[in-house]
PDB file of N, CA and C in Angstrom:
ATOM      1  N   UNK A  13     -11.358 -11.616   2.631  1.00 62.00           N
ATOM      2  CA  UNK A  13     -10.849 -10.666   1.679  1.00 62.00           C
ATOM      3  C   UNK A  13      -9.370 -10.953   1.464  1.00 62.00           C
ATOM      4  N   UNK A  14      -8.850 -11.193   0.231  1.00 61.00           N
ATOM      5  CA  UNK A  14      -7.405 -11.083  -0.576  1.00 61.00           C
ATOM      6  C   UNK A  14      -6.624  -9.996  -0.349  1.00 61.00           C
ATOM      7  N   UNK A  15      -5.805  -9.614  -0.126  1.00 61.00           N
ATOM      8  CA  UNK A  15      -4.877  -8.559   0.230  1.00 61.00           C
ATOM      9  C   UNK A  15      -3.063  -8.864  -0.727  1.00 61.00           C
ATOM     10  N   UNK A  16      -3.443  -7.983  -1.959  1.00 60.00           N
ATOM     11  CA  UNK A  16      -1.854  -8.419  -2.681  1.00 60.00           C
ATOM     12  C   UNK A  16      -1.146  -7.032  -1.978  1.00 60.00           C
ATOM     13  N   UNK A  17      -0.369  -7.589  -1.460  1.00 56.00           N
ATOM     14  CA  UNK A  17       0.779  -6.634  -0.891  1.00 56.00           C
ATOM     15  C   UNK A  17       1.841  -6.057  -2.023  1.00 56.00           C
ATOM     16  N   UNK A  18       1.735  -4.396  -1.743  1.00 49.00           N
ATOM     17  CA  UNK A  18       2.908  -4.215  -2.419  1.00 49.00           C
ATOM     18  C   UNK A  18       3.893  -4.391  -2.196  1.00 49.00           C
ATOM     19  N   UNK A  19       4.621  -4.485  -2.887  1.00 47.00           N
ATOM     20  CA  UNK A  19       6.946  -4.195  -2.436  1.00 47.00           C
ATOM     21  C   UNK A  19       6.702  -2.841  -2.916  1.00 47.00           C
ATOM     22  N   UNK A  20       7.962  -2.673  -1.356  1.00 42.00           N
ATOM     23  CA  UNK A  20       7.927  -1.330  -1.182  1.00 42.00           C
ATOM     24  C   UNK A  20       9.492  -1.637  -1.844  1.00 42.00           C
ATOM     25  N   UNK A  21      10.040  -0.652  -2.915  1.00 41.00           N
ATOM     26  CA  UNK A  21      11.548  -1.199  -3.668  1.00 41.00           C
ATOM     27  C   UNK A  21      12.129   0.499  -3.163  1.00 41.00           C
ATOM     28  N   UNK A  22      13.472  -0.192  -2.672  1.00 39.00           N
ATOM     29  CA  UNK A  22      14.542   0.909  -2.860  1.00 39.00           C
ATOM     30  C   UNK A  22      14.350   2.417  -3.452  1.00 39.00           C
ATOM     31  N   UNK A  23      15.110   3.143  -3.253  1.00 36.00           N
ATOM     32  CA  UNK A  23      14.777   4.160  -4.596  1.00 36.00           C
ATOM     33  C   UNK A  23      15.432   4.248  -5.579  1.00 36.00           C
ATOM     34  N   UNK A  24      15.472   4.058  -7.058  1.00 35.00           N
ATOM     35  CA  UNK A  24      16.043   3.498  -8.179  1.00 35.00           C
ATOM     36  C   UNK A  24      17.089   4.630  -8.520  1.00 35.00           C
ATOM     37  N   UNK A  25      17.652   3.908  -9.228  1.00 34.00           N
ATOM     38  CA  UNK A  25      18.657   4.732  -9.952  1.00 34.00           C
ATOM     39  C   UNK A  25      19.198   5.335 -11.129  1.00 34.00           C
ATOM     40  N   UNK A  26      19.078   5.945 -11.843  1.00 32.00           N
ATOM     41  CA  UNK A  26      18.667   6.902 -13.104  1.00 32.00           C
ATOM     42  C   UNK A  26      18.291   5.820 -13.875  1.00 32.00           C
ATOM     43  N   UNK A  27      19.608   5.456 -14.090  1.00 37.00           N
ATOM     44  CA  UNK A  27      19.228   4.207 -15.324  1.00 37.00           C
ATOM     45  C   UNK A  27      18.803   2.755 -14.920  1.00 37.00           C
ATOM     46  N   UNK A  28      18.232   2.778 -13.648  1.00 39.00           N
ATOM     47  CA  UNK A  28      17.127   1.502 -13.698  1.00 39.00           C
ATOM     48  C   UNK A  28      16.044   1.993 -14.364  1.00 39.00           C
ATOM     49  N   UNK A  29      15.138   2.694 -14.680  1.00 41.00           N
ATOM     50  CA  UNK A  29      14.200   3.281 -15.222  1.00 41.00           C
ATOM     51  C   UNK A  29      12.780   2.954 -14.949  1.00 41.00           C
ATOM     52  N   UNK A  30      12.912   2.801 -12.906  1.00 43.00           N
ATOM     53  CA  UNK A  30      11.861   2.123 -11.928  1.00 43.00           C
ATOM     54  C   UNK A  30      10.832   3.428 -11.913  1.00 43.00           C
ATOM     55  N   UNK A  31       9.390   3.252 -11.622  1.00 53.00           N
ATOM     56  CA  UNK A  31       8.817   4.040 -10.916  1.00 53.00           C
ATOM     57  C   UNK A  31       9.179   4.685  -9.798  1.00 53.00           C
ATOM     58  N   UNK A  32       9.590   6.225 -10.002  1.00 49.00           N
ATOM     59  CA  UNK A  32      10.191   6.879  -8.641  1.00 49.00           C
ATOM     60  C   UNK A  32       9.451   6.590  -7.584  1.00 49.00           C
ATOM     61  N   UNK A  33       8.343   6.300  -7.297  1.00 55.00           N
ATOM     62  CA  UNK A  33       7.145   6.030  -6.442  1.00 55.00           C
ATOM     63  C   UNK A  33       7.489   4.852  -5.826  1.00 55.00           C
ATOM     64  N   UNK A  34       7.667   3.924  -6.159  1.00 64.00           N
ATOM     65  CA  UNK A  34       8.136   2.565  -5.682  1.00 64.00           C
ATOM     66  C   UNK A  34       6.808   1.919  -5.867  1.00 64.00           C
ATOM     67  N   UNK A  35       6.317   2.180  -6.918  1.00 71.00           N
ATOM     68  CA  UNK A  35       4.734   1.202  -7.235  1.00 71.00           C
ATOM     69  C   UNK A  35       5.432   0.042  -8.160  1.00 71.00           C
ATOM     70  N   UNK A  36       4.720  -1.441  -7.055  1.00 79.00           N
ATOM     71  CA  UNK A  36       5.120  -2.119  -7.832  1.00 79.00           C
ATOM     72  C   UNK A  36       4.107  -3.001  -8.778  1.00 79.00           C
ATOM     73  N   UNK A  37       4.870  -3.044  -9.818  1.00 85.00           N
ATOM     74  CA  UNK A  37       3.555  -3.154 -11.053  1.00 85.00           C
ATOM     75  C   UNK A  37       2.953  -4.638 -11.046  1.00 85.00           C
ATOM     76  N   UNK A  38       4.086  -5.568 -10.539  1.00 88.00           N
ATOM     77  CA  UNK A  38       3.572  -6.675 -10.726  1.00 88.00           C
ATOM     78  C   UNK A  38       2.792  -7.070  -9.478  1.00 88.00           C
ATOM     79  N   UNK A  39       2.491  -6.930  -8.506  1.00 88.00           N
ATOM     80  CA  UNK A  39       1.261  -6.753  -7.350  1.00 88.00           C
ATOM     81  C   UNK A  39      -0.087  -6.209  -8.256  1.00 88.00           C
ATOM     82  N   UNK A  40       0.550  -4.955  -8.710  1.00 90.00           N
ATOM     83  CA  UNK A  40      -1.172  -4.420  -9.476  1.00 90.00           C
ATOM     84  C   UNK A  40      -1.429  -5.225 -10.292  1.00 90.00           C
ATOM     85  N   UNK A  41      -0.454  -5.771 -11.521  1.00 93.00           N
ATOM     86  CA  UNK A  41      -0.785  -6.598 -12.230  1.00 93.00           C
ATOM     87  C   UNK A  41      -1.863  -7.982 -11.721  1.00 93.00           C
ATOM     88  N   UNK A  42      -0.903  -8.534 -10.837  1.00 93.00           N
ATOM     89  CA  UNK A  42      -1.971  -9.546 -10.349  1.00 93.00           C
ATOM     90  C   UNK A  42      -3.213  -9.733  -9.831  1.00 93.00           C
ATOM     91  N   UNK A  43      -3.358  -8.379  -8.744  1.00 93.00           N
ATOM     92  CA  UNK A  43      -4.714  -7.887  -7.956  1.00 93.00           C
ATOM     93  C   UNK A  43      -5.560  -7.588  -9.403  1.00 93.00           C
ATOM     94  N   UNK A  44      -5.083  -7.130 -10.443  1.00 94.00           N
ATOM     95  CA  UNK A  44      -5.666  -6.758 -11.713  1.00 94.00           C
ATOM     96  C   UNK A  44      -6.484  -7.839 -12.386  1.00 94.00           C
ATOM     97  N   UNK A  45      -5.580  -8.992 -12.460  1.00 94.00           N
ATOM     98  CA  UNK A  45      -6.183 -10.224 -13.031  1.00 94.00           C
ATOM     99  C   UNK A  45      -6.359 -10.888 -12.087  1.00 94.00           C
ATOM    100  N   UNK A  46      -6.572 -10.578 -10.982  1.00 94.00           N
ATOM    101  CA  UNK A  46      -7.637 -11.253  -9.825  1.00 94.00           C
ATOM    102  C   UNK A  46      -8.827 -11.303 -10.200  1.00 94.00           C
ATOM    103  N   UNK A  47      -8.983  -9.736 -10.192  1.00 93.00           N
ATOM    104  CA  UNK A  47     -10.577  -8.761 -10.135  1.00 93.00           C
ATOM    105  C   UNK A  47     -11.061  -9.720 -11.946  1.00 93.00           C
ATOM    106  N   UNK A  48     -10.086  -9.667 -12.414  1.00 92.00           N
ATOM    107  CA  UNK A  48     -10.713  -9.376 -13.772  1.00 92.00           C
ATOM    108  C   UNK A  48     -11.501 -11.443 -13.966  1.00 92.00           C
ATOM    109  N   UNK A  49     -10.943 -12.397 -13.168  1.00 92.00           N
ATOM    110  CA  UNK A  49     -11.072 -13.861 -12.965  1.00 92.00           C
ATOM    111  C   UNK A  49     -12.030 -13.610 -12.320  1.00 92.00           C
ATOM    112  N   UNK A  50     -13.089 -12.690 -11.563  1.00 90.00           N
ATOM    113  CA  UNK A  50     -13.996 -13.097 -11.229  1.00 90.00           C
ATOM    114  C   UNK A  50     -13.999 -12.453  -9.182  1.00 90.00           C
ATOM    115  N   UNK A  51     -12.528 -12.622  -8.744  1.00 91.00           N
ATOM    116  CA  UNK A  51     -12.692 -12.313  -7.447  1.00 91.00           C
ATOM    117  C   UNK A  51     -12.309 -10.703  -7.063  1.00 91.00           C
ATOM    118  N   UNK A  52     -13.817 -10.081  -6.588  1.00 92.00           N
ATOM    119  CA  UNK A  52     -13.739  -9.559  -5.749  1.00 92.00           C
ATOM    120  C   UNK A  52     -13.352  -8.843  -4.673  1.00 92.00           C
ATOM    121  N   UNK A  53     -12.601 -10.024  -4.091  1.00 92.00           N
ATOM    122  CA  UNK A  53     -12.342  -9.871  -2.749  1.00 92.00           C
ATOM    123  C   UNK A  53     -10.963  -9.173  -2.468  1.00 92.00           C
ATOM    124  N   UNK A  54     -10.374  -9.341  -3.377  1.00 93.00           N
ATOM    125  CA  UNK A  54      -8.959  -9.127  -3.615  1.00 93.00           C
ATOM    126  C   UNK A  54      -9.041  -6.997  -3.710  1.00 93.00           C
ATOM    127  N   UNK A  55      -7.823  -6.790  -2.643  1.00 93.00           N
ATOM    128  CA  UNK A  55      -7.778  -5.696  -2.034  1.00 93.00           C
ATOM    129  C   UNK A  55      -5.584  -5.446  -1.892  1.00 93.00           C
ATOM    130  N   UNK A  56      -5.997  -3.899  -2.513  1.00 91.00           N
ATOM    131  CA  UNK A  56      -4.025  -3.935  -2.391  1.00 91.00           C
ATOM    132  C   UNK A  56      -4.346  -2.457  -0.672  1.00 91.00           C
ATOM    133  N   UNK A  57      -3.128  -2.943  -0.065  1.00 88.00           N
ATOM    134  CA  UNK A  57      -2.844  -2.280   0.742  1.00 88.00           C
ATOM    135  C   UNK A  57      -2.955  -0.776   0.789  1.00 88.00           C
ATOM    136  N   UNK A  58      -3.739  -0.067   1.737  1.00 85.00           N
ATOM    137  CA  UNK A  58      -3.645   1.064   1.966  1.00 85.00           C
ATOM    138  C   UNK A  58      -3.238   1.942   3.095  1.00 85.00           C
ATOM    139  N   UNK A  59      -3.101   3.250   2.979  1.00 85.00           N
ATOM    140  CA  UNK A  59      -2.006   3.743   3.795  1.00 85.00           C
ATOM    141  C   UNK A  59      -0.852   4.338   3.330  1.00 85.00           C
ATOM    142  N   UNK A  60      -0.379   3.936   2.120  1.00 85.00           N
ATOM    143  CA  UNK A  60       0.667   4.458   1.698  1.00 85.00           C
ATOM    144  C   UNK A  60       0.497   5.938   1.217  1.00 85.00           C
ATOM    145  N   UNK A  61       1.885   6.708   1.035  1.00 87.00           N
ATOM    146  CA  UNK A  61       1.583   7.808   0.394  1.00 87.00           C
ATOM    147  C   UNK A  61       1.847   8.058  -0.994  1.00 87.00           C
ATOM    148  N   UNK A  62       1.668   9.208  -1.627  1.00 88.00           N
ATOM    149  CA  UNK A  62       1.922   9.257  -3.331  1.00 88.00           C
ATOM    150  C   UNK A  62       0.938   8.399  -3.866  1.00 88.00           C
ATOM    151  N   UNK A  63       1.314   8.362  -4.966  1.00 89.00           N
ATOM    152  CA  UNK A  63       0.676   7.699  -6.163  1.00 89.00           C
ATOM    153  C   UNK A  63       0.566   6.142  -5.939  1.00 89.00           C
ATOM    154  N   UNK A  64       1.285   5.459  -4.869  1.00 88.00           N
ATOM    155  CA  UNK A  64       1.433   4.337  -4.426  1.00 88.00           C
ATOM    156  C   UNK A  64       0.229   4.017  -3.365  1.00 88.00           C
ATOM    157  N   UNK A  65      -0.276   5.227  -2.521  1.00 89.00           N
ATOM    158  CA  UNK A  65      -1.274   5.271  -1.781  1.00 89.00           C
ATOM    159  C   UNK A  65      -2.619   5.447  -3.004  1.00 89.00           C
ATOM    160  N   UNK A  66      -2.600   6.339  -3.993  1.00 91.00           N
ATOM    161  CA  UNK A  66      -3.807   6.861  -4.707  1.00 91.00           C
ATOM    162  C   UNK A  66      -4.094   5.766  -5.575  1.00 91.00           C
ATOM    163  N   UNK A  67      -3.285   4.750  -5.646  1.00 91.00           N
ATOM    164  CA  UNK A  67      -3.796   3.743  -7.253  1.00 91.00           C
ATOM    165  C   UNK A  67      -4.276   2.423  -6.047  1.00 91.00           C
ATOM    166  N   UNK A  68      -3.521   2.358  -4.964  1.00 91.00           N
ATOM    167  CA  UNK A  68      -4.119   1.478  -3.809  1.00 91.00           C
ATOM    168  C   UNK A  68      -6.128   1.742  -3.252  1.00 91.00           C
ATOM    169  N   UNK A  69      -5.710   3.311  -3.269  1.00 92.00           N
ATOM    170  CA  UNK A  69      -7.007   3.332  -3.135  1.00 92.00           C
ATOM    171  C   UNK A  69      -8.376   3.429  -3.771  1.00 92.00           C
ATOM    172  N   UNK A  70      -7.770   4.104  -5.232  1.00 93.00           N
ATOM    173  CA  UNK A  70      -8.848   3.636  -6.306  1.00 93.00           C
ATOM    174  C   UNK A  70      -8.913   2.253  -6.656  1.00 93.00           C
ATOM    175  N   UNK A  71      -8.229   1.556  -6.571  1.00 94.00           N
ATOM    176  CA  UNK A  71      -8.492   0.453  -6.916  1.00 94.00           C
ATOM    177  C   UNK A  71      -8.956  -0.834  -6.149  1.00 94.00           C
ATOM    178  N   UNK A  72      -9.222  -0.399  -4.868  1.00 94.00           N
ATOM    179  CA  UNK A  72      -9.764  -1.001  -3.773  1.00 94.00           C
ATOM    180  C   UNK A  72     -11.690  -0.217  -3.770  1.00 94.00           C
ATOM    181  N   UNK A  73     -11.858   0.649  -4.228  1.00 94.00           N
ATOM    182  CA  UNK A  73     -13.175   1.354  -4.497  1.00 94.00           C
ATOM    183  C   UNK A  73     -13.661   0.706  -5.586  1.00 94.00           C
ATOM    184  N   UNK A  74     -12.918   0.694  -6.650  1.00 94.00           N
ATOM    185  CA  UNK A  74     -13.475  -0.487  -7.751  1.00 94.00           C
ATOM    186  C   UNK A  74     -13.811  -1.523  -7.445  1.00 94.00           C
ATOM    187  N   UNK A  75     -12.765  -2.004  -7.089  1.00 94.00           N
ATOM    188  CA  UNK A  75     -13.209  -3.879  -6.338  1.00 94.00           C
ATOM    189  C   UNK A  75     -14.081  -4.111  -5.210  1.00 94.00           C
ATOM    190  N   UNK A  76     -14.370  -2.827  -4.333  1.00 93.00           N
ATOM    191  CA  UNK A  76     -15.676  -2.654  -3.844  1.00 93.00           C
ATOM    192  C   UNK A  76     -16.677  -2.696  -4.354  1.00 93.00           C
ATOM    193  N   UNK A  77     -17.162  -1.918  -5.654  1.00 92.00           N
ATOM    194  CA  UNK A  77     -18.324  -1.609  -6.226  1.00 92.00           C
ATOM    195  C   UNK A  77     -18.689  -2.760  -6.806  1.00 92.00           C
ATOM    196  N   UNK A  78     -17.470  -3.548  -7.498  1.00 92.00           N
ATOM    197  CA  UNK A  78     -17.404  -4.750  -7.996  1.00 92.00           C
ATOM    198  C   UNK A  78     -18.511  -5.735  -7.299  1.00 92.00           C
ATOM    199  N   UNK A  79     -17.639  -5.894  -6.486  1.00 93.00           N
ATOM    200  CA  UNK A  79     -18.306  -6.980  -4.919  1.00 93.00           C
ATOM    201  C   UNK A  79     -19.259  -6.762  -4.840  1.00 93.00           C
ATOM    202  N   UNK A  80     -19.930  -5.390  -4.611  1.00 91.00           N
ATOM    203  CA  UNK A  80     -21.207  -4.984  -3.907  1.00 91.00           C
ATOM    204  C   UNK A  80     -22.415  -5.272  -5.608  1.00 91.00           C
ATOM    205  N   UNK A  81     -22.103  -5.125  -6.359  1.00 90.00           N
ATOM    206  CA  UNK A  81     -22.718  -5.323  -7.505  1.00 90.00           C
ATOM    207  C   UNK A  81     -23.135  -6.898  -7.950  1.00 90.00           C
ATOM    208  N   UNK A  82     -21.863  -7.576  -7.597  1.00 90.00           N
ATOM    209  CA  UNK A  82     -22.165  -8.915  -7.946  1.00 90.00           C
ATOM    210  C   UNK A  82     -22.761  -9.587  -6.496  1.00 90.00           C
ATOM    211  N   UNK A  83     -22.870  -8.527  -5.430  1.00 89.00           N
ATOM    212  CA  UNK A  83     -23.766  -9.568  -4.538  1.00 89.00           C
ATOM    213  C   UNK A  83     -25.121  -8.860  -4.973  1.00 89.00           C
ATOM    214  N   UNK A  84     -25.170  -7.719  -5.115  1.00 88.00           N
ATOM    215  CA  UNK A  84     -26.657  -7.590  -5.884  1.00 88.00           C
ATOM    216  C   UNK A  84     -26.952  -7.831  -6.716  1.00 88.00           C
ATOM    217  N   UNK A  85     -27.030  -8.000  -7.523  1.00 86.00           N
ATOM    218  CA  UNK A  85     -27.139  -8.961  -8.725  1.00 86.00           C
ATOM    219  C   UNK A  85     -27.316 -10.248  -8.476  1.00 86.00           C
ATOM    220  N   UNK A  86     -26.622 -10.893  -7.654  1.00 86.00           N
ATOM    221  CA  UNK A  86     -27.284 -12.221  -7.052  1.00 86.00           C
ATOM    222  C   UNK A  86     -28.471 -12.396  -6.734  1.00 86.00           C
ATOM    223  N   UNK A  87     -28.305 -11.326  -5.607  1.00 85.00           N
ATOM    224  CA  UNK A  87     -29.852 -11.220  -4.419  1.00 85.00           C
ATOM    225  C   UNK A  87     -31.278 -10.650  -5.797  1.00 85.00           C
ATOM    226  N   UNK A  88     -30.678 -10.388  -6.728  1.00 82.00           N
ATOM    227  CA  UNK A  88     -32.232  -9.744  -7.730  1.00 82.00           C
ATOM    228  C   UNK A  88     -32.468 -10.672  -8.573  1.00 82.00           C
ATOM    229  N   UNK A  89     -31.027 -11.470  -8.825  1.00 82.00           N
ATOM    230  CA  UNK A  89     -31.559 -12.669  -9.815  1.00 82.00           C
ATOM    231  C   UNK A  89     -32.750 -13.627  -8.956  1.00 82.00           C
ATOM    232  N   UNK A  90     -31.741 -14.379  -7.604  1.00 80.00           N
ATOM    233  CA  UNK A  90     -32.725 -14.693  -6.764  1.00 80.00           C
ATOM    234  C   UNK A  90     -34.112 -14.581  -6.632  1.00 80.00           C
ATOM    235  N   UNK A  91     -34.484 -13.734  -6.182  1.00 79.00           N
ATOM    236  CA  UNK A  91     -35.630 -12.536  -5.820  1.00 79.00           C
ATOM    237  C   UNK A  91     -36.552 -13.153  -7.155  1.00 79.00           C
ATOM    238  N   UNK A  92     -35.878 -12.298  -8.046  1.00 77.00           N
ATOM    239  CA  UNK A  92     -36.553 -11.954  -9.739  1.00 77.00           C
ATOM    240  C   UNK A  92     -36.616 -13.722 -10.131  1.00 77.00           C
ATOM    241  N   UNK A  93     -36.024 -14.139 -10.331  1.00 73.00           N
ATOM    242  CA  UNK A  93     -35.776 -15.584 -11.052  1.00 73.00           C
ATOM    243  C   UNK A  93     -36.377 -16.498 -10.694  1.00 73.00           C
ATOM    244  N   UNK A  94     -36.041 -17.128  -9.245  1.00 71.00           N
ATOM    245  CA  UNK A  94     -36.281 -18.081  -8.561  1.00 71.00           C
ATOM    246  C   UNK A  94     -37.452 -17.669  -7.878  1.00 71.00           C
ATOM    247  N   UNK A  95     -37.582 -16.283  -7.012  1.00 66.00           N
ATOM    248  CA  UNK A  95     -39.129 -16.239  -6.694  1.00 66.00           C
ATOM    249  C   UNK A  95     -40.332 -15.569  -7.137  1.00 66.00           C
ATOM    250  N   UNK A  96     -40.035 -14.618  -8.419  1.00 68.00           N
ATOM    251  CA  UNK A  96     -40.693 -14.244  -9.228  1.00 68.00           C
ATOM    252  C   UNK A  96     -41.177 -12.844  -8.601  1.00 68.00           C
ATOM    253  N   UNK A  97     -40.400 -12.229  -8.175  1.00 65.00           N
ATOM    254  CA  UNK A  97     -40.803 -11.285  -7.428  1.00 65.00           C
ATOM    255  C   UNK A  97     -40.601 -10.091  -8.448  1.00 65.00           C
ATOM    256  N   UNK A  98     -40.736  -9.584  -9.593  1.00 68.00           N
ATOM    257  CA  UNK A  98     -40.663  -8.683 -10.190  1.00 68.00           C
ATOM    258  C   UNK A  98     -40.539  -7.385  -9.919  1.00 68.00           C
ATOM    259  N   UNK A  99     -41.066  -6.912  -8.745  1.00 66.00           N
ATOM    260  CA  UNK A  99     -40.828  -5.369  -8.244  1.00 66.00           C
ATOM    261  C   UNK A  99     -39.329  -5.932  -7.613  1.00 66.00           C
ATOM    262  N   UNK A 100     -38.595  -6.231  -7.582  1.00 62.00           N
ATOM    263  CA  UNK A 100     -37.109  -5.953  -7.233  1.00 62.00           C
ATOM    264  C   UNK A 100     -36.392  -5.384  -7.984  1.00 62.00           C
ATOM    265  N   UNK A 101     -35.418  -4.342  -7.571  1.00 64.00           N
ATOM    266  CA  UNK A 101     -34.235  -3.985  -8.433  1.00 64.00           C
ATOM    267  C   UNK A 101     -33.424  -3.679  -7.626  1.00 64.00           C
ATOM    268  N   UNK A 102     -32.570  -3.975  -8.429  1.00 64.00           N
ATOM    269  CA  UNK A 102     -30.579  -3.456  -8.211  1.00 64.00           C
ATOM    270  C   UNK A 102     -30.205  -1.976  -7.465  1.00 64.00           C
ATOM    271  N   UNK A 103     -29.635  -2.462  -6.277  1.00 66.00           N
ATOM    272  CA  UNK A 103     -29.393  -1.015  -5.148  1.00 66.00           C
ATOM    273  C   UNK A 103     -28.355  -1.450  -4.811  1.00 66.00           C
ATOM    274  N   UNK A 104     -27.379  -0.696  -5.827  1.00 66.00           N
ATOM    275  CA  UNK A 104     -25.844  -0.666  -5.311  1.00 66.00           C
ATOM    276  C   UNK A 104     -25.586   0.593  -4.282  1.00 66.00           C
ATOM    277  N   UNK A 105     -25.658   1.551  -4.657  1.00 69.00           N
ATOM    278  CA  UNK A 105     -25.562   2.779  -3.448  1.00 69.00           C
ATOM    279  C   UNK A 105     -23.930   3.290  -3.285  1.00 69.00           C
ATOM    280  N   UNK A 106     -23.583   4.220  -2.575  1.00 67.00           N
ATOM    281  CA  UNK A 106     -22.386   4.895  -2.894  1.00 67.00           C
ATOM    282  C   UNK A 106     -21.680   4.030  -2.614  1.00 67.00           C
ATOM    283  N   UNK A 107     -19.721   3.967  -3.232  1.00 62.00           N
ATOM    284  CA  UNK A 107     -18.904   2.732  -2.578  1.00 62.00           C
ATOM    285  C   UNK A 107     -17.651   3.879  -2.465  1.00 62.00           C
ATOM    286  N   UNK A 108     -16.838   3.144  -2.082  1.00 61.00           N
ATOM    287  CA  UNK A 108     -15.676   4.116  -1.717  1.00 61.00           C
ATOM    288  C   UNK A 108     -15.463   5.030  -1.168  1.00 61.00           C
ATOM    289  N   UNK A 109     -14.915   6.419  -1.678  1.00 56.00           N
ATOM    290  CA  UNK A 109     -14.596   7.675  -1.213  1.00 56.00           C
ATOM    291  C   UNK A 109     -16.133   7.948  -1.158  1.00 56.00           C
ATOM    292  N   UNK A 110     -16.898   7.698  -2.030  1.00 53.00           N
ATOM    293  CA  UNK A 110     -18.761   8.763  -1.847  1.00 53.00           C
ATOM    294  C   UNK A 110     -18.883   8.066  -0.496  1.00 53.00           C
ATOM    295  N   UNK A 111     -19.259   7.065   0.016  1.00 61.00           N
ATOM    296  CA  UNK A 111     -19.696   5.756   1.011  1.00 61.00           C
ATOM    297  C   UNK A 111     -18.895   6.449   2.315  1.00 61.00           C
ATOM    298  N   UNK A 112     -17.686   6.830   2.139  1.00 59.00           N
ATOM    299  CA  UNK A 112     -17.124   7.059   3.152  1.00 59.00           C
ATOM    300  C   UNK A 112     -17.121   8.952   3.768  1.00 59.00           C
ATOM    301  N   UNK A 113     -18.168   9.707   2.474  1.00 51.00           N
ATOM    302  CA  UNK A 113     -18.235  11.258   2.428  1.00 51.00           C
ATOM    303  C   UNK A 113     -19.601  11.005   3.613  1.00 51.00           C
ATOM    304  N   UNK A 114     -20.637  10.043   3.572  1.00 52.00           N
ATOM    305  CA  UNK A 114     -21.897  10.141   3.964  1.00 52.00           C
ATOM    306  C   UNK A 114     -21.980  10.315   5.514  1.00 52.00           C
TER     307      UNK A 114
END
């Protein structure tokens, strides 16, 4: 698993016109067009607090469901495709915060 680390930045000053939060955009940006190239695996740090903790952690639940989807989807193409097994289907099941309520 990928892990883009945030920078944790200073706290800005009126007229830098930074996220008071210290979210830094270009980490999300990239973990963003990670996910969006295809990988998965790619995960931003959690733990933090604020809005810096809440966009870490939705967006690590996405790229979960992600993952867990494109390995099912594998395993049914498999299944379905290659062994003709027609009663198969797609069982993604809770990811994230639900996954972690159970």
């Amino acid at each position: 698993m990928r892990t883009i680390q945030l920078k944790h930045r200073s706290p800005p000053t009126a007229e830098a016109g930074e996220d008071p939060e210290g979210l830094d955009g270009s980490a999300l940006l990239a973990a963003l067009r990670t996910m969006r190239n295809g990988d998965f695996r790619v995960r931003m740090p959690e733990g933090k607090a604020g809005i810096q903790g809440a966009v870490a952690e939705a967006f690590n639940d996405i790229a979960e469901l992600n993952q867990r989807m494109a390995q099912e989807l594998r395993r049914v193409t498999r299944a379905v495709g290659r062994e003709g097994r027609i009663s198969h289907r797609v069982s993604i099941g809770p990811a994230g915060s639900w996954a972690r309520n159970e």
